[in-house]
Coordinates of C-alpha atoms in Angstrom, one line a residue:
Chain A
X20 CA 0.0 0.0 0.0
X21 CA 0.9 3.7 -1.0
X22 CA 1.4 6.5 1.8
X23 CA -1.2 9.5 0.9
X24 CA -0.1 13.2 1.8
X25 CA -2.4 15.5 2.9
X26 CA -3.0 18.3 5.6
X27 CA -4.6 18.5 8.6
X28 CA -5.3 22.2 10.0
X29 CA -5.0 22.1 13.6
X30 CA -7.4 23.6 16.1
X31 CA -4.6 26.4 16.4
X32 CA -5.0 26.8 12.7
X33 CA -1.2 26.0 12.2
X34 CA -1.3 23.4 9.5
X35 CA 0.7 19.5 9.2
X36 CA 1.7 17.8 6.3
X37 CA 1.9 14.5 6.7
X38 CA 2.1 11.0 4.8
X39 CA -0.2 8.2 5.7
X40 CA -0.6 4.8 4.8
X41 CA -3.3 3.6 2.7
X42 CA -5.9 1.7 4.9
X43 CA -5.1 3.3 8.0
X44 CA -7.9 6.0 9.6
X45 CA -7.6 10.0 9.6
X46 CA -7.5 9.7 13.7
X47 CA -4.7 6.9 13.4
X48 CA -2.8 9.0 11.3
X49 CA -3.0 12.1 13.5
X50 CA -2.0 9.9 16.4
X51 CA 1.0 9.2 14.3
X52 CA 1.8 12.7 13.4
X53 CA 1.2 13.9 16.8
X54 CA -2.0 16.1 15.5
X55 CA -3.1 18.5 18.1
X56 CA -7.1 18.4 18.8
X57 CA -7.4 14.4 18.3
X58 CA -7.7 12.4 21.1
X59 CA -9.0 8.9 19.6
X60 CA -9.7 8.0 23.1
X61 CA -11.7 4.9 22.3
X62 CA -9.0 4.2 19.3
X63 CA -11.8 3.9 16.7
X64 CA -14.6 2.0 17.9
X65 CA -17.0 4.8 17.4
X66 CA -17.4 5.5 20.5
X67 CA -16.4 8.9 22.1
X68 CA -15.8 11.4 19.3
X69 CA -12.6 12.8 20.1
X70 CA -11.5 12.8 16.3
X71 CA -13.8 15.0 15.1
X72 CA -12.8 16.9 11.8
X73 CA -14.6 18.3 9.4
X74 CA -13.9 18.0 5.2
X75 CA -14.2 19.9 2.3
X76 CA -17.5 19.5 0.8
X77 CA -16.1 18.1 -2.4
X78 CA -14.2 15.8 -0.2
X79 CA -17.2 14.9 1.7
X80 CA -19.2 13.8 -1.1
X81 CA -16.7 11.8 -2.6
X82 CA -16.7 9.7 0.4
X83 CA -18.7 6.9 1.4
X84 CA -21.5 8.5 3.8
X85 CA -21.5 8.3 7.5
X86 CA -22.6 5.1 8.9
X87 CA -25.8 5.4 10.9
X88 CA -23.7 4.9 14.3
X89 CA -21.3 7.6 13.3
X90 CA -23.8 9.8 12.4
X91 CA -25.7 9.4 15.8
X92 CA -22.6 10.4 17.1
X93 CA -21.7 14.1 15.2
X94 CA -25.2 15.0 15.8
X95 CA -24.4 15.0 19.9
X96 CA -21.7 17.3 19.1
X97 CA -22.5 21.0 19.8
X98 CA -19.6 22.7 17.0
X99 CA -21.0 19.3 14.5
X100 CA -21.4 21.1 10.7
X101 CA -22.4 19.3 7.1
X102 CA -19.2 18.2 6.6
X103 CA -18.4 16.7 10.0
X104 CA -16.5 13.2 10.1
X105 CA -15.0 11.3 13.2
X106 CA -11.8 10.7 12.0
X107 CA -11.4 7.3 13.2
X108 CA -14.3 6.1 10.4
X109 CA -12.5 7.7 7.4
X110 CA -10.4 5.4 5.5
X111 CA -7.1 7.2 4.0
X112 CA -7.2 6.4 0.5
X113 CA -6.3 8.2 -2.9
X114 CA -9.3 10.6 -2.2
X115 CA -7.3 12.1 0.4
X116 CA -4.5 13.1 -1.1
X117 CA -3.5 16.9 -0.9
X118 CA -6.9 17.4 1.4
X119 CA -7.2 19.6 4.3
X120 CA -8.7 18.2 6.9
X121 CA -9.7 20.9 9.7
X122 CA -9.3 19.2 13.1
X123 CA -12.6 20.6 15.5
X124 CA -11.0 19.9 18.5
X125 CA -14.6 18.4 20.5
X126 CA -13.2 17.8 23.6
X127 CA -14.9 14.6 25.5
Chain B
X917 CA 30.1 7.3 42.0
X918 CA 26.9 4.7 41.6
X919 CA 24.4 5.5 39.5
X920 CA 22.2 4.8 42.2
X921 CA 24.1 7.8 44.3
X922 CA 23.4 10.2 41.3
X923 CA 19.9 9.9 40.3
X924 CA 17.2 10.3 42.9
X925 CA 14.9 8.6 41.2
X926 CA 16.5 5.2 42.1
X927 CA 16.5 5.9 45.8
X928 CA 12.7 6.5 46.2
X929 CA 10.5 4.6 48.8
X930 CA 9.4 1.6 47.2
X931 CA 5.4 2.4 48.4
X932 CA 4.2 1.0 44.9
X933 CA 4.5 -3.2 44.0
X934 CA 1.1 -4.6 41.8
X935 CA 2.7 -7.6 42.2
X936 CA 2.3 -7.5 46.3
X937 CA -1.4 -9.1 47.5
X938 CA -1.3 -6.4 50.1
X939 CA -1.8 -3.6 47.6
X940 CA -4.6 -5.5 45.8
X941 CA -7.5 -4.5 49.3
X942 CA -7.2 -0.6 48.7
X943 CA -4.5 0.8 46.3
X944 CA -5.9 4.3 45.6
X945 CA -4.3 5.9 48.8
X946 CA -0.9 4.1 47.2
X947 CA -1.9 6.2 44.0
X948 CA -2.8 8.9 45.5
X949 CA 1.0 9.6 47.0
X950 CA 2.5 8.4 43.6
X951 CA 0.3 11.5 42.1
X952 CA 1.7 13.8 44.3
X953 CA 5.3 12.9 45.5
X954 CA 6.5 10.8 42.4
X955 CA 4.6 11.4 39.5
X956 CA 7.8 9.1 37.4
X957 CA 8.3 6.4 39.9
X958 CA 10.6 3.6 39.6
X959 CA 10.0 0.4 41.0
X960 CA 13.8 -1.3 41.8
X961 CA 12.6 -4.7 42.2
X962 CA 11.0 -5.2 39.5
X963 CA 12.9 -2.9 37.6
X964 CA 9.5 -0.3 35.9
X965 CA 8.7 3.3 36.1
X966 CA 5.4 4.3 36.8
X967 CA 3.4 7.0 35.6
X968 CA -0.1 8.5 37.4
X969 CA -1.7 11.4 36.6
X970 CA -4.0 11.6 33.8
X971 CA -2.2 13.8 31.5
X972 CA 0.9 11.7 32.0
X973 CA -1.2 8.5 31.1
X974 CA -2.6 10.0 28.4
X975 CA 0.3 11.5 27.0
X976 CA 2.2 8.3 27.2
X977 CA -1.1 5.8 26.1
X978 CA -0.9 8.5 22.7
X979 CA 2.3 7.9 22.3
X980 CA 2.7 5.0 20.6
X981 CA 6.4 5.3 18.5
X982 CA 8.2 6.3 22.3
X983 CA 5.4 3.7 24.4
X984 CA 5.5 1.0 22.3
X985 CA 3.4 -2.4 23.4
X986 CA 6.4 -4.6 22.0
X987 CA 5.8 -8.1 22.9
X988 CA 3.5 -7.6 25.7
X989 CA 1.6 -5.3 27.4
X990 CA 2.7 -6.5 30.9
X991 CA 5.4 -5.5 32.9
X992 CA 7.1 -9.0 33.1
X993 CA 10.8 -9.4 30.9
X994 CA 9.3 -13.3 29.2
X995 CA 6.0 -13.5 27.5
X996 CA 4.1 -16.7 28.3
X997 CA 6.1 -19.3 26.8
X998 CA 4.1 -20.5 24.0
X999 CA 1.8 -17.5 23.3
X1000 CA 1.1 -15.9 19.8
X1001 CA 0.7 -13.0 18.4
X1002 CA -2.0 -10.7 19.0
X1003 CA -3.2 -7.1 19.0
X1004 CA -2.4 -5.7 22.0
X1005 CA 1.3 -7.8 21.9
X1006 CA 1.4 -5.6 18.1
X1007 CA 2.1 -2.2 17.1
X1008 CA 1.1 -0.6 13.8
X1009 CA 1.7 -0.9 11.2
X1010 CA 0.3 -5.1 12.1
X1011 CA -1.8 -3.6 14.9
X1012 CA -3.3 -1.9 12.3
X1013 CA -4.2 -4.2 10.1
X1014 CA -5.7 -6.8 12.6
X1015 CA -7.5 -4.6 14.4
X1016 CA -9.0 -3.1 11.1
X1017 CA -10.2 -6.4 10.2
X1018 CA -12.7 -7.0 13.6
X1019 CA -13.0 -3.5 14.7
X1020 CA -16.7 -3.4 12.6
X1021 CA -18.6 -6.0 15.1
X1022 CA -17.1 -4.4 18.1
X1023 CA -19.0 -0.8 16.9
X1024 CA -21.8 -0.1 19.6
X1025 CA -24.0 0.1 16.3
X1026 CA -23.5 -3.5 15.8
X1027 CA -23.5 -4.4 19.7
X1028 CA -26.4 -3.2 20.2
X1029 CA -28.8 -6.4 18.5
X1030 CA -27.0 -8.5 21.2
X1031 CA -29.0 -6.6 24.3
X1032 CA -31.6 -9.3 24.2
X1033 CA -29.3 -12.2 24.3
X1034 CA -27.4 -10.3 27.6
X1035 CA -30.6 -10.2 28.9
X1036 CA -32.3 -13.5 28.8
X1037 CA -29.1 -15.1 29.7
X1038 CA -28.9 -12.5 32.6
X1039 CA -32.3 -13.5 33.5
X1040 CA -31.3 -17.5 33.6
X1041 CA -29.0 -16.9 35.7
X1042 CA -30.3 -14.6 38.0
X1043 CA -33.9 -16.5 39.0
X1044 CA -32.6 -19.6 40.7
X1045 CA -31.3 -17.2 43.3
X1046 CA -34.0 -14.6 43.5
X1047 CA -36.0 -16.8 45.8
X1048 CA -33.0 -17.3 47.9
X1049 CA -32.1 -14.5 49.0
X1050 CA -28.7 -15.1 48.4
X1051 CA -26.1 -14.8 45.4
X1052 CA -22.1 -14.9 45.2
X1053 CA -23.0 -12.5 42.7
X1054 CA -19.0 -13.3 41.0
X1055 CA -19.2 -16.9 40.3
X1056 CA -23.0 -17.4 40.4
X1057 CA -23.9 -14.4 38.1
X1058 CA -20.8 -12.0 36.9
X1059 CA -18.5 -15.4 35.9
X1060 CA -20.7 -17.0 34.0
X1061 CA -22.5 -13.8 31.6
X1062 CA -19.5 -12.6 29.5
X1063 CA -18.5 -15.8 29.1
X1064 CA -21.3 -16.6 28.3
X1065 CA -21.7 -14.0 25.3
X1066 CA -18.1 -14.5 23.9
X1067 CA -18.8 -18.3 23.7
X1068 CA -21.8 -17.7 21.5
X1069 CA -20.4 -15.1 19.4
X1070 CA -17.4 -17.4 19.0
X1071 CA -19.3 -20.6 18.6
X1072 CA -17.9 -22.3 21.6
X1073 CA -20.1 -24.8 23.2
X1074 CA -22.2 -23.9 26.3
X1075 CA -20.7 -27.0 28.1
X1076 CA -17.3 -25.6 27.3
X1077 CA -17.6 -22.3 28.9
X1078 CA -16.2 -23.3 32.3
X1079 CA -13.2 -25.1 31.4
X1080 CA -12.5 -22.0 28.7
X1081 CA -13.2 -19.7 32.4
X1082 CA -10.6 -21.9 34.1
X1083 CA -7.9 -21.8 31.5
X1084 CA -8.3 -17.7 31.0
X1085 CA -8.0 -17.5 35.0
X1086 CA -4.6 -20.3 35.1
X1087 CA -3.5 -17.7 32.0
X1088 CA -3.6 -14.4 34.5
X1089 CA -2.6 -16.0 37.7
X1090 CA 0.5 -14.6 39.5
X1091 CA 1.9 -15.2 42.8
X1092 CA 2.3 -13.3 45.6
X1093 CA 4.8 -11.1 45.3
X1094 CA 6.4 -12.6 42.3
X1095 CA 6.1 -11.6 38.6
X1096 CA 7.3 -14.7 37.5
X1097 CA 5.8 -16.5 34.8
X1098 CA 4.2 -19.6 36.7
X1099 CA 3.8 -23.3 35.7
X1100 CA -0.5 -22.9 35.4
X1101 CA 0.0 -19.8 32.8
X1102 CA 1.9 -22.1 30.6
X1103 CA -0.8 -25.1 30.6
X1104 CA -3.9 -22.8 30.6
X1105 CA -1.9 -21.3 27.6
X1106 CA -1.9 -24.5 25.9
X1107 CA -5.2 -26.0 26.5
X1108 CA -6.9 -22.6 25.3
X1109 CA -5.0 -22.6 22.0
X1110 CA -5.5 -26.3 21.6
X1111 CA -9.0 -26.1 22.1
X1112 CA -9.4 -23.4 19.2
X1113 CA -7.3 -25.3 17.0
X1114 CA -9.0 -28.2 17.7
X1115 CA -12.7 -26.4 16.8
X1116 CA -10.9 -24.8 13.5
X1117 CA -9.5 -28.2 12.5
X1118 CA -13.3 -29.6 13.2
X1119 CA -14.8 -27.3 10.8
X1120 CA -12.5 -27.3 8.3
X1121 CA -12.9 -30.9 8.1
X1122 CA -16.5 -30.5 7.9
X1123 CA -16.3 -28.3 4.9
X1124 CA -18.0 -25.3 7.2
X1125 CA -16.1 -22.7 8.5
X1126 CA -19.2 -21.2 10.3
X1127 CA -21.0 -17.2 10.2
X1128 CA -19.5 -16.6 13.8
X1129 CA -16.1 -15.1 14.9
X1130 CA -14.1 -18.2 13.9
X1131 CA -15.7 -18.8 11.1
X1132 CA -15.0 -15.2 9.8
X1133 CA -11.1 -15.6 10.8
X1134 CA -10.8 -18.2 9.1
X1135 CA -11.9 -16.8 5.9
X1136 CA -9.9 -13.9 6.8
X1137 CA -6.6 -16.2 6.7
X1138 CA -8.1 -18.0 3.3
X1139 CA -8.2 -14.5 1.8
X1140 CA -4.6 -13.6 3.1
X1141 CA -5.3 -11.0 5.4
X1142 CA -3.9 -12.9 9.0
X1143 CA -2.0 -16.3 9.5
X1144 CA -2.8 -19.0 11.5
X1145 CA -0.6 -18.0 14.6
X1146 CA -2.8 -14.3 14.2
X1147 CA -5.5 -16.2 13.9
X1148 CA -5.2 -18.8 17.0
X1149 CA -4.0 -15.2 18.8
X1150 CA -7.1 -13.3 17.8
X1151 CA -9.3 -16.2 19.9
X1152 CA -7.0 -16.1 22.7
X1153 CA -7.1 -12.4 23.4
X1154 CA -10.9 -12.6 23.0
X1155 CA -11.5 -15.5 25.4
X1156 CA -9.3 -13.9 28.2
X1157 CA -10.8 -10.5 27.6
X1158 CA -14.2 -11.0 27.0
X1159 CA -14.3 -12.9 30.3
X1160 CA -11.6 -11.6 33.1
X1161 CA -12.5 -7.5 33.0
X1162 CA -16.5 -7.8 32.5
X1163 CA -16.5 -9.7 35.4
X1164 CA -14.8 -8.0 37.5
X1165 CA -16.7 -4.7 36.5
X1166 CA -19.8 -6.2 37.4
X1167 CA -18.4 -7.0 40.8
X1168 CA -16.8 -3.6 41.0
X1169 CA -20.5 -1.9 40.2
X1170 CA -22.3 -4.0 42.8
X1171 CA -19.3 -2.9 45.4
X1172 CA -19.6 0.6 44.6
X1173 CA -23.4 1.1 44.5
X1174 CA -23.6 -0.7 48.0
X1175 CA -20.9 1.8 49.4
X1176 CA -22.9 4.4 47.8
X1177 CA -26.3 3.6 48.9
X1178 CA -27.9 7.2 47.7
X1179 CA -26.9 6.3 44.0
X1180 CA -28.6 3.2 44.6
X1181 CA -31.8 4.6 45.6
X1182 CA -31.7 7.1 42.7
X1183 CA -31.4 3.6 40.5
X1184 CA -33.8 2.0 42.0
X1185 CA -36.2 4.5 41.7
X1186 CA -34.7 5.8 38.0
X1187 CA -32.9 2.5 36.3
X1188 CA -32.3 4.5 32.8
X1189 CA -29.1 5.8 35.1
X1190 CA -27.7 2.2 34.7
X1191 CA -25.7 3.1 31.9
X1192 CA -24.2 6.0 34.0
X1193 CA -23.4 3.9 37.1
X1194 CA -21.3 1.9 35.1
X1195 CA -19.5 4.5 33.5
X1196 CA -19.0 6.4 37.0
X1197 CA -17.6 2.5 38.4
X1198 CA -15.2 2.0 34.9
X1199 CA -13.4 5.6 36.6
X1200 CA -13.4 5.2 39.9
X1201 CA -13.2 1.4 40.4
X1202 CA -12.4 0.3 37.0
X1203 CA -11.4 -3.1 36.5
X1204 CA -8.0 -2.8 34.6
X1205 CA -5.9 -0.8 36.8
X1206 CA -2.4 -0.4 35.1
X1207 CA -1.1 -1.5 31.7
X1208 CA 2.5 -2.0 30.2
X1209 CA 4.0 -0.1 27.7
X1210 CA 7.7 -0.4 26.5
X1211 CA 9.9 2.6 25.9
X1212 CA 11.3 2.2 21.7
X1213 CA 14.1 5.5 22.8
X1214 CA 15.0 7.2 25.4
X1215 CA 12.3 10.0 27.1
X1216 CA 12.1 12.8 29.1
X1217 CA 9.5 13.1 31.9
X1218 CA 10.6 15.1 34.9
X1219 CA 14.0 16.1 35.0
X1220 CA 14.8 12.4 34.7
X1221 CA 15.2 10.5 31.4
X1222 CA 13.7 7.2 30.9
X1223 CA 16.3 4.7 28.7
X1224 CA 15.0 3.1 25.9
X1225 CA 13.7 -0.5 26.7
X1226 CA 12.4 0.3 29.8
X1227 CA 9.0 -0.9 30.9
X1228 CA 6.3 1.8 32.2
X1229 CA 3.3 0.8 33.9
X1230 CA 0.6 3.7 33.3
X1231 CA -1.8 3.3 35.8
X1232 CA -5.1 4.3 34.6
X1233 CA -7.2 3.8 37.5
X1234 CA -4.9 6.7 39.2
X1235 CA -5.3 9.0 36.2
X1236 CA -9.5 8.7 36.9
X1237 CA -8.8 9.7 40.0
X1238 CA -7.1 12.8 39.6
X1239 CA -7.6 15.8 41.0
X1240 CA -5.6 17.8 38.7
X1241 CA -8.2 16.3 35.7
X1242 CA -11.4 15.9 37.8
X1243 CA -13.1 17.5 40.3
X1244 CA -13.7 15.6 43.8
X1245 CA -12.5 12.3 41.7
X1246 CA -12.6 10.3 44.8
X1247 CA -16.3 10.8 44.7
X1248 CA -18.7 8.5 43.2
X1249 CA -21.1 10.8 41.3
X1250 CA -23.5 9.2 38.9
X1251 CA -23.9 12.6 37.2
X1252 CA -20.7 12.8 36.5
X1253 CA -20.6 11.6 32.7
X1254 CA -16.8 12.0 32.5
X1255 CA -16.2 10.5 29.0
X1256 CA -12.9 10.7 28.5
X1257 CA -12.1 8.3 31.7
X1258 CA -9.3 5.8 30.9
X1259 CA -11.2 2.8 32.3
X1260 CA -10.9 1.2 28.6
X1261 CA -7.5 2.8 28.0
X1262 CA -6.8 5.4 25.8
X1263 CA -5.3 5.8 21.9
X1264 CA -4.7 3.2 19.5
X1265 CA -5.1 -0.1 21.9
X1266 CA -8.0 1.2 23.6
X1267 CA -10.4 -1.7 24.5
X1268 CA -12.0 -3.2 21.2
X1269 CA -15.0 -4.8 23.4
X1270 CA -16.0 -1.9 25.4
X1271 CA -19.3 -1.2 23.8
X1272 CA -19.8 -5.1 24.6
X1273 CA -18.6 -4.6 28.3
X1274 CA -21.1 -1.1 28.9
X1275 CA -23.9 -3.3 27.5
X1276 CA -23.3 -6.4 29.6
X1277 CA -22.5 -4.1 32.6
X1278 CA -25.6 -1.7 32.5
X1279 CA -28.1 -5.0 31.1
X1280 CA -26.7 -6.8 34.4
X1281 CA -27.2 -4.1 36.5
X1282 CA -30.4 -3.6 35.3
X1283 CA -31.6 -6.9 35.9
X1284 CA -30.0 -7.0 39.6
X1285 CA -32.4 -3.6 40.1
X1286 CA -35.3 -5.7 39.7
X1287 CA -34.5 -8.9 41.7
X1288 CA -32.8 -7.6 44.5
X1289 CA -32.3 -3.9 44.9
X1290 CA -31.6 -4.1 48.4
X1291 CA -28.2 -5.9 48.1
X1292 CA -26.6 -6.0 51.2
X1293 CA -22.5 -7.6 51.0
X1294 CA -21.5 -10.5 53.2
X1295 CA -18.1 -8.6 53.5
X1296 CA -16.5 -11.2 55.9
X1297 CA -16.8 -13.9 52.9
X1298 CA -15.6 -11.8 49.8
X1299 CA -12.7 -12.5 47.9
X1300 CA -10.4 -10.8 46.0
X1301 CA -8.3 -11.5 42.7
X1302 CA -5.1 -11.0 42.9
X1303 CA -2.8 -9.7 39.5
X1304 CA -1.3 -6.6 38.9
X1305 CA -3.4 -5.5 36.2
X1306 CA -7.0 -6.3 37.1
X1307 CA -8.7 -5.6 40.2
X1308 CA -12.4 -7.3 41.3
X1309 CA -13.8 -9.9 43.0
X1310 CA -13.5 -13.4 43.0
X1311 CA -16.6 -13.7 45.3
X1312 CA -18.4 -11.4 46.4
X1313 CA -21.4 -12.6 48.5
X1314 CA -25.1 -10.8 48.5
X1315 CA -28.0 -11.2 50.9
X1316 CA -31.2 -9.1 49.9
X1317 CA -35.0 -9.6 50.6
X1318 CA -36.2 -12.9 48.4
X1319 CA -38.8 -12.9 46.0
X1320 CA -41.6 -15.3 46.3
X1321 CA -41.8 -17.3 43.2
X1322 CA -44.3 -15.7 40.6

């Protein structure tokens, strides 16, 4: 599997490239990069919402949609938006590369 | 000069040993000094630092290149002779890719369907006692539930389900005082793995590998994606954890809502709170207390630097109870709805299973509400497990008003 570069835009604003491998998730990655603003507390069962980033739109759509769990889940956040993902339910693949991700931050 | 004469660090009071029975009846005072007079500890005997306040725990649980799991996440030199691979012995990139591959039935989303199985099973095992009015509510109730559920969703025969309870218990046992590995870990070792090979070897022969967790392993290792030592791994991690902790939470819930009787009452008169109580107990009495990490470089934490291949327990149980992260954390508040506790871990390892473990935890409780709500312990008769990682009951007697049979 390839490594993907993209950015993620921390909560600070200052910006990361980094290089990911394919198959891993956006939270994995930022744990792996040391992304401010992603806490992946539960490591990516879906289950606490400390990776939450949002996409750009066109990103967004070209992604599969949120499952029905993870969607249950951004709607309890208060900053959620209509491009809000948890990051440990995106995939990193060739759709990614050269994104910005904006990283929201949600604390637990 | 000795190293020992130069670095402070080496000379402190040895107050923390997990390995020491003593420490097992009450550790959190233990903790509580380690938060505020030696937030690095070392432990000479066994040769670990410790870390135990929440952002330290954190910070280290995050950082997986310096805290690596390495070949184990205990704080032992040897791994259980014999043992394989599995996730929480990996790091990524291979922890990636086998936890990638069950991480879907372990979402609460797809937990969820199994409520009414918890629950009848609950229920079985719950009424012989209820006219009673007595329950060892560890090995007549909490033993036998999670066991219970991980059998069926690994296709494990009922009848099997206590010898499997007896091998996962040999696996964990330790000594007093020792953390050598012992003679019991090595056979309950064995006779786990050669029971799943045996059940793989039994479909395979019968041409089905099954819709259940083994079956989908092994078309996981037909496609390519694990081999067979991953696979054999993958059932023993799931047998010892989807037993050992959920137990032990249950026990740890019925302690805690017995010492706090007015959380109770609120229960009892307001059961949707279940859910909470057993978050609240998963802080302040959580089940796994401390896990192992293994330093990949050197690191700095205090003035002092840790040298690369040094084990570091990171005791989570003391990071819940921090007051620099939470407020009155030696409190048990059922408001609290702290969710960023570390009673499942923290970062890439945390627990697969804990959706599975908060439903099995809140459906039990639930259940207890409504057959004996007025526990009372028979504390003279309880006993306790003894391992440096997990803390709970082995028994834990109850006496509570009977119910007539309907």
């Amino acid at each position: 599997m390839s490594d993907v570069a993209f950015t993620y835009i921390q909560p600070d604003g200052e910006e990361k490239q980094v290089e990911a491998m394919e198959g891993m998730t956006l939270m994995e990655a930022a744990l792996f990069n040391g992304i401010d603003g992603i806490q992946g507390l539960c490591g990516g069962i879906c289950s606490c919402a400390t990776c939450h980033v949002a996409l750009d739109q066109a990103l967004y759509d070209r992604l599969e949609a949120p499952s029905e769990g993870e969607a249950e889940m951004i709607a309890m956040l208060a900053d959620h938006g209509p491009t809000s993902r948890l990051g440990c339910q995106v995939s990193i693949n060739e759709a990614l590369r050269g994104a910005r991700i904006r990283v929201l931050g949600t604390e637990a | 000069m000795t190293r020992v004469e130069a670095d402070p660090i080496l000379n402190q009071p040895q107050i923390y040993d997990p390995y020491d029975y003593a420490l097992h009846d009450d550790p959190y005072p233990v903790y509580r000094r380690l938060r505020d007079e030696f937030p690095l500890y070392y432990n000479r005997k066994h040769d670990f630092y410790a870390v135990s306040r929440y952002a330290d725990c954190m910070a280290v649980l995050r950082n997986f290149r310096t805290f690596i799991n390495g070949r184990s996440t205990t704080l032992e030199k040897e791994i259980i002779p014999g043992s394989l691979p599995f996730i929480l012995s990996m790091d990524p990139p291979d922890h990636t890719r086998l936890r990638h591959l069950m991480v879907d039935q372990f979402r609460p989303h797809n937990v969820a369907p199994l409520e009414s199985v918890v629950r009848e099973t609950a229920q079985k095992l719950l009424a012989p006692h209820a006219g009673t009015g007595r329950i060892d509510i560890i090995a007549d109730f909490a033993a036998k539930l999670p066991m219970a559920i991980i059998c069926a969703l690994m296709g494990v025969r009922p009848e099997d389900e206590d010898m499997l309870r007896g091998w996962t218990d040999d696996i964990v046992h330790r000594e007093d005082g020792s953390n050598e590995i012992a003679e019991v870990n090595i056979t309950g070792t064995r006779s786990l793995l050669g029971y799943f090979e045996e059940m793989i070897q039994a479909r395979l022969a019968r041409g089905e590998a099954g819709e259940d967790i083994v079956g989908q392993l092994i078309a996981f290792e037909r496609q390519g994606k694990l081999n067979h030592a991953e696979v054999l791994g993958y059932l023993y991690l799931l047998a010892i954890a989807g037993n050992e902790t959920t137990t032990k939470l249950i026990g740890n819930v019925t302690y805690q809502l017995w010492e706090n009787r007015h959380a109770r009452d609120r229960l009892v008169a307001d059961p949707a709170l279940a859910a909470a109580a057993v978050e609240e107990t998963l802080r302040i009495d959580g089940p796994t207390q401390m896990q192992g990490r293994e330093t990949s470089e050197p690191f700095e934490l205090y003035g002092h630097t840790i040298p690369a291949g040094s084990k570091v327990a990171v005791i989570l149980t003391s990071g819940n109870r921090d007051e620099r992260h939470y407020e009155d954390p030696e409190s048990f508040k059922i408001d609290r709805g702290s969710r960023d506790h570390l009673g499942f871990g923290g970062g890439l390892h945390s627990c697969l299973g804990a959706a599975l473990a908060r439903l099995e935890g809140r459906v039990a409780l639930e259940e207890m509400l409504k057959l004996m709500p007025d526990w009372d312990i028979d504390l003279a008769n309880t006993r306790r497990m003894h391992s440096a990682y997990v803390r709970g009951y082995t028994h834990l007697p109850l006496i509570f008003t009977p119910r007539s049979a309907a």
